[in-house]
C-alpha positions as semicolon CSV with decimal commas, in nm:
position;residue;x (nm);y (nm);z (nm)
1;M;-4,448;-2,536;5,002
2;T;-4,136;-2,435;4,812
3;I;-4,219;-2,307;4,464
4;K;-3,924;-2,424;4,259
5;D;-3,866;-2,583;3,919
6;T;-3,716;-2,931;3,946
7;A;-3,497;-3,126;3,705
8;E;-3,659;-3,434;3,551
9;E;-3,593;-3,639;3,239
10;W;-3,840;-3,880;3,078
11;Q;-3,714;-4,181;2,886
12;V;-3,607;-4,121;2,525
13;K;-3,640;-4,427;2,303
14;A;-3,463;-4,274;2,002
15;S;-3,315;-3,941;1,896
16;R;-3,212;-3,791;1,562
17;T;-3,096;-3,453;1,431
18;P;-3,263;-3,376;1,095
19;F;-3,114;-3,025;1,072
20;V;-2,779;-2,878;1,179
21;G;-2,720;-2,505;1,142
22;N;-2,431;-2,272;1,213
23;K;-2,515;-2,215;1,579
24;T;-2,820;-2,430;1,651
25;S;-2,980;-2,753;1,536
26;V;-3,316;-2,930;1,543
27;R;-3,355;-3,259;1,729
28;T;-3,639;-3,511;1,722
29;D;-3,676;-3,728;2,033
30;D;-3,914;-4,022;2,077
31;V;-4,029;-3,965;2,435
32;V;-4,213;-4,213;2,657
33;M;-4,521;-4,049;2,813
34;P;-4,653;-4,135;3,163
35;D;-4,918;-4,365;3,009
36;G;-4,651;-4,559;2,818
37;T;-4,719;-4,413;2,474
38;V;-4,428;-4,281;2,267
39;V;-4,455;-3,939;2,099
40;H;-4,224;-3,732;1,879
41;R;-4,092;-3,405;2,022
42;D;-3,912;-3,165;1,784
43;Y;-3,710;-2,885;1,940
44;Q;-3,425;-2,647;1,871
45;V;-3,095;-2,731;2,040
46;H;-2,933;-2,406;2,155
47;P;-2,594;-2,335;2,318
48;G;-2,743;-2,084;2,564
49;S;-2,720;-1,707;2,588
50;V;-2,645;-1,417;2,816
51;A;-2,806;-1,074;2,833
52;V;-2,709;-0,757;3,017
53;L;-2,938;-0,503;3,176
54;A;-2,693;-0,215;3,214
55;L;-2,820;0,052;3,455
56;D;-2,647;0,390;3,473
57;G;-2,629;0,633;3,764
58;E;-2,932;0,825;3,639
59;G;-3,163;0,524;3,646
60;R;-3,149;0,471;3,270
61;V;-3,114;0,137;3,097
62;L;-2,878;0,090;2,804
63;V;-3,087;-0,040;2,513
64;I;-3,030;-0,124;2,150
65;R;-3,277;-0,128;1,860
66;Q;-3,221;-0,403;1,607
67;Y;-3,400;-0,568;1,314
68;R;-3,517;-0,924;1,380
69;H;-3,610;-1,098;1,059
70;P;-3,818;-1,392;1,195
71;V;-4,071;-1,149;1,350
72;R;-4,030;-0,871;1,089
73;H;-3,978;-0,606;1,355
74;K;-3,717;-0,365;1,482
75;L;-3,709;-0,448;1,852
76;W;-3,581;-0,258;2,152
77;E;-3,350;-0,500;2,333
78;I;-3,072;-0,518;2,588
79;P;-2,722;-0,635;2,486
80;A;-2,717;-1,013;2,449
81;G;-2,534;-1,293;2,275
82;L;-2,460;-1,663;2,256
83;L;-2,235;-1,868;2,478
84;D;-1,979;-1,935;2,208
85;V;-1,789;-2,213;2,383
86;P;-1,939;-2,504;2,584
87;G;-1,875;-2,442;2,953
88;E;-1,791;-2,074;2,894
89;N;-1,817;-1,856;3,203
90;P;-2,140;-1,660;3,143
91;L;-2,005;-1,349;3,317
92;H;-1,716;-1,333;3,071
93;A;-1,961;-1,373;2,781
94;A;-2,180;-1,093;2,919
95;Q;-1,883;-0,861;2,958
96;R;-1,787;-0,935;2,598
97;E;-2,137;-0,862;2,467
98;L;-2,162;-0,533;2,657
99;Y;-1,828;-0,427;2,510
100;E;-1,903;-0,540;2,155
101;E;-2,256;-0,403;2,130
102;A;-2,226;-0,084;2,337
103;H;-1,851;-0,023;2,394
104;V;-1,924;-0,007;2,766
105;K;-1,769;-0,174;3,070
106;A;-1,920;-0,215;3,417
107;G;-1,768;-0,220;3,764
108;D;-2,049;-0,405;3,940
109;W;-2,215;-0,726;3,817
110;R;-2,501;-0,931;3,964
111;V;-2,725;-1,209;3,836
112;L;-3,068;-1,059;3,776
113;T;-3,252;-1,375;3,668
114;D;-3,227;-1,702;3,473
115;V;-3,490;-1,807;3,219
116;Y;-3,576;-2,069;2,960
117;T;-3,697;-1,857;2,670
118;T;-3,929;-2,104;2,493
119;P;-3,919;-2,437;2,678
120;G;-4,196;-2,587;2,468
121;G;-3,983;-2,584;2,154
122;C;-3,625;-2,486;2,238
123;D;-3,375;-2,572;2,512
124;E;-3,224;-2,221;2,517
125;A;-3,132;-2,099;2,866
126;V;-3,050;-1,732;2,924
127;R;-2,879;-1,572;3,220
128;I;-2,965;-1,202;3,252
129;F;-2,711;-0,993;3,439
130;L;-2,747;-0,656;3,605
131;A;-2,447;-0,434;3,530
132;R;-2,383;-0,106;3,716
133;D;-2,103;0,147;3,757
134;L;-2,087;0,194;3,381
135;A;-1,802;0,358;3,191
136;E;-1,688;0,390;2,832
137;A;-1,463;0,101;2,730
138;E;-1,106;0,164;2,623
139;G;-0,975;0,113;2,272
140;E;-1,147;0,104;1,937
141;R;-1,509;0,006;1,895
142;F;-1,586;-0,351;1,790
143;E;-1,659;-0,369;1,418
144;V;-2,019;-0,482;1,361
145;S;-2,178;-0,636;1,051
146;E;-2,506;-0,765;0,905
147;E;-2,811;-0,668;1,118
148;E;-2,587;-0,512;1,380
149;S;-2,459;-0,256;1,128
150;D;-2,803;-0,089;1,147
151;M;-2,824;-0,112;1,526
152;E;-2,924;0,195;1,728
153;L;-2,804;0,260;2,082
154;D;-2,977;0,464;2,354
155;R;-3,030;0,498;2,727
156;L;-3,392;0,512;2,843
157;P;-3,549;0,560;3,189
158;L;-3,646;0,234;3,357
159;E;-3,998;0,358;3,425
160;D;-4,052;0,427;3,053
161;L;-3,950;0,072;2,970
162;V;-4,179;-0,074;3,238
163;R;-4,468;0,127;3,095
164;G;-4,385;0,008;2,741
165;V;-4,373;-0,355;2,850
166;L;-4,710;-0,339;3,026
167;A;-4,863;-0,150;2,734
168;G;-4,764;-0,427;2,494
169;E;-4,527;-0,200;2,304
170;L;-4,200;-0,378;2,389
171;H;-4,167;-0,749;2,312
172;N;-3,808;-0,872;2,333
173;N;-3,795;-1,155;2,585
174;C;-3,473;-1,052;2,760
175;L;-3,574;-0,688;2,781
176;V;-3,920;-0,770;2,918
177;V;-3,790;-1,017;3,178
178;G;-3,492;-0,800;3,270
179;V;-3,688;-0,477;3,309
180;L;-3,965;-0,632;3,519
181;S;-3,711;-0,824;3,731
182;L;-3,517;-0,506;3,800
183;H;-3,838;-0,320;3,885
184;A;-3,933;-0,600;4,127
185;A;-3,588;-0,603;4,288
186;L;-3,587;-0,227;4,338
187;N;-3,929;-0,245;4,503
188;G;-3,845;-0,557;4,703
189;A;-3,531;-0,673;4,881
190;G;-3,306;-0,434;4,685
191;L;-3,024;-0,485;4,439
192;D;-2,771;-0,593;4,701
193;A;-2,987;-0,901;4,764
194;L;-2,937;-1,025;4,407
195;R;-2,717;-1,329;4,348
196;P;-2,344;-1,276;4,287
197;A;-2,223;-1,260;3,928
198;E;-2,075;-1,611;3,934
199;A;-2,366;-1,785;4,107
200;P;-2,414;-2,148;3,995
201;W;-2,624;-2,200;3,682
202;P;-2,737;-2,562;3,655
203;A;-2,887;-2,506;3,308
204;R;-2,540;-2,423;3,170
205;P;-2,270;-2,538;3,416
206;F;-1,940;-2,351;3,398
207;E;-1,606;-2,316;3,570
208;S;-1,519;-1,985;3,737
């Protein structure tokens, strides 16, 4: 048996958008259940995101520490950001985020994994890239603001992050998924077996 998620769409009798924000919105769909009943499903409509697990030559991961107001925590994370334009090439977005948040460029890019962050209440899809062959980016640093103005930047050993995830000390979704995926790849088929950087992404189709 092939273990694989499959696309499926149940009938929607009606749909409305009671809230529209700057980047996301909330939608209410009236969905027909298998028994014929109709139920309301509220969920956040999200443009999609990219994240970058940047691994240096010493086996350290580039991480940032940032305040996240909804959970009232400063979280250790990996560079990440929204797909700003519908159909945007996710690799280009990832390269932009790595530059803006860490002033770093990478010579080697692979797809590490694709995830739906909270499919019970949000349609956000995230592509997590593995970036290697790191170097300082040219030019001036990107000017940050708001929460990012307090952001800390570090490079930490992968094994320390794996330990922190399993100990329940690190909670950011992209960091947790990225770190454990990298650990699995290193102890499995190897990094060269990962998908190429511009592998198809049905959740957020794009043009190369």
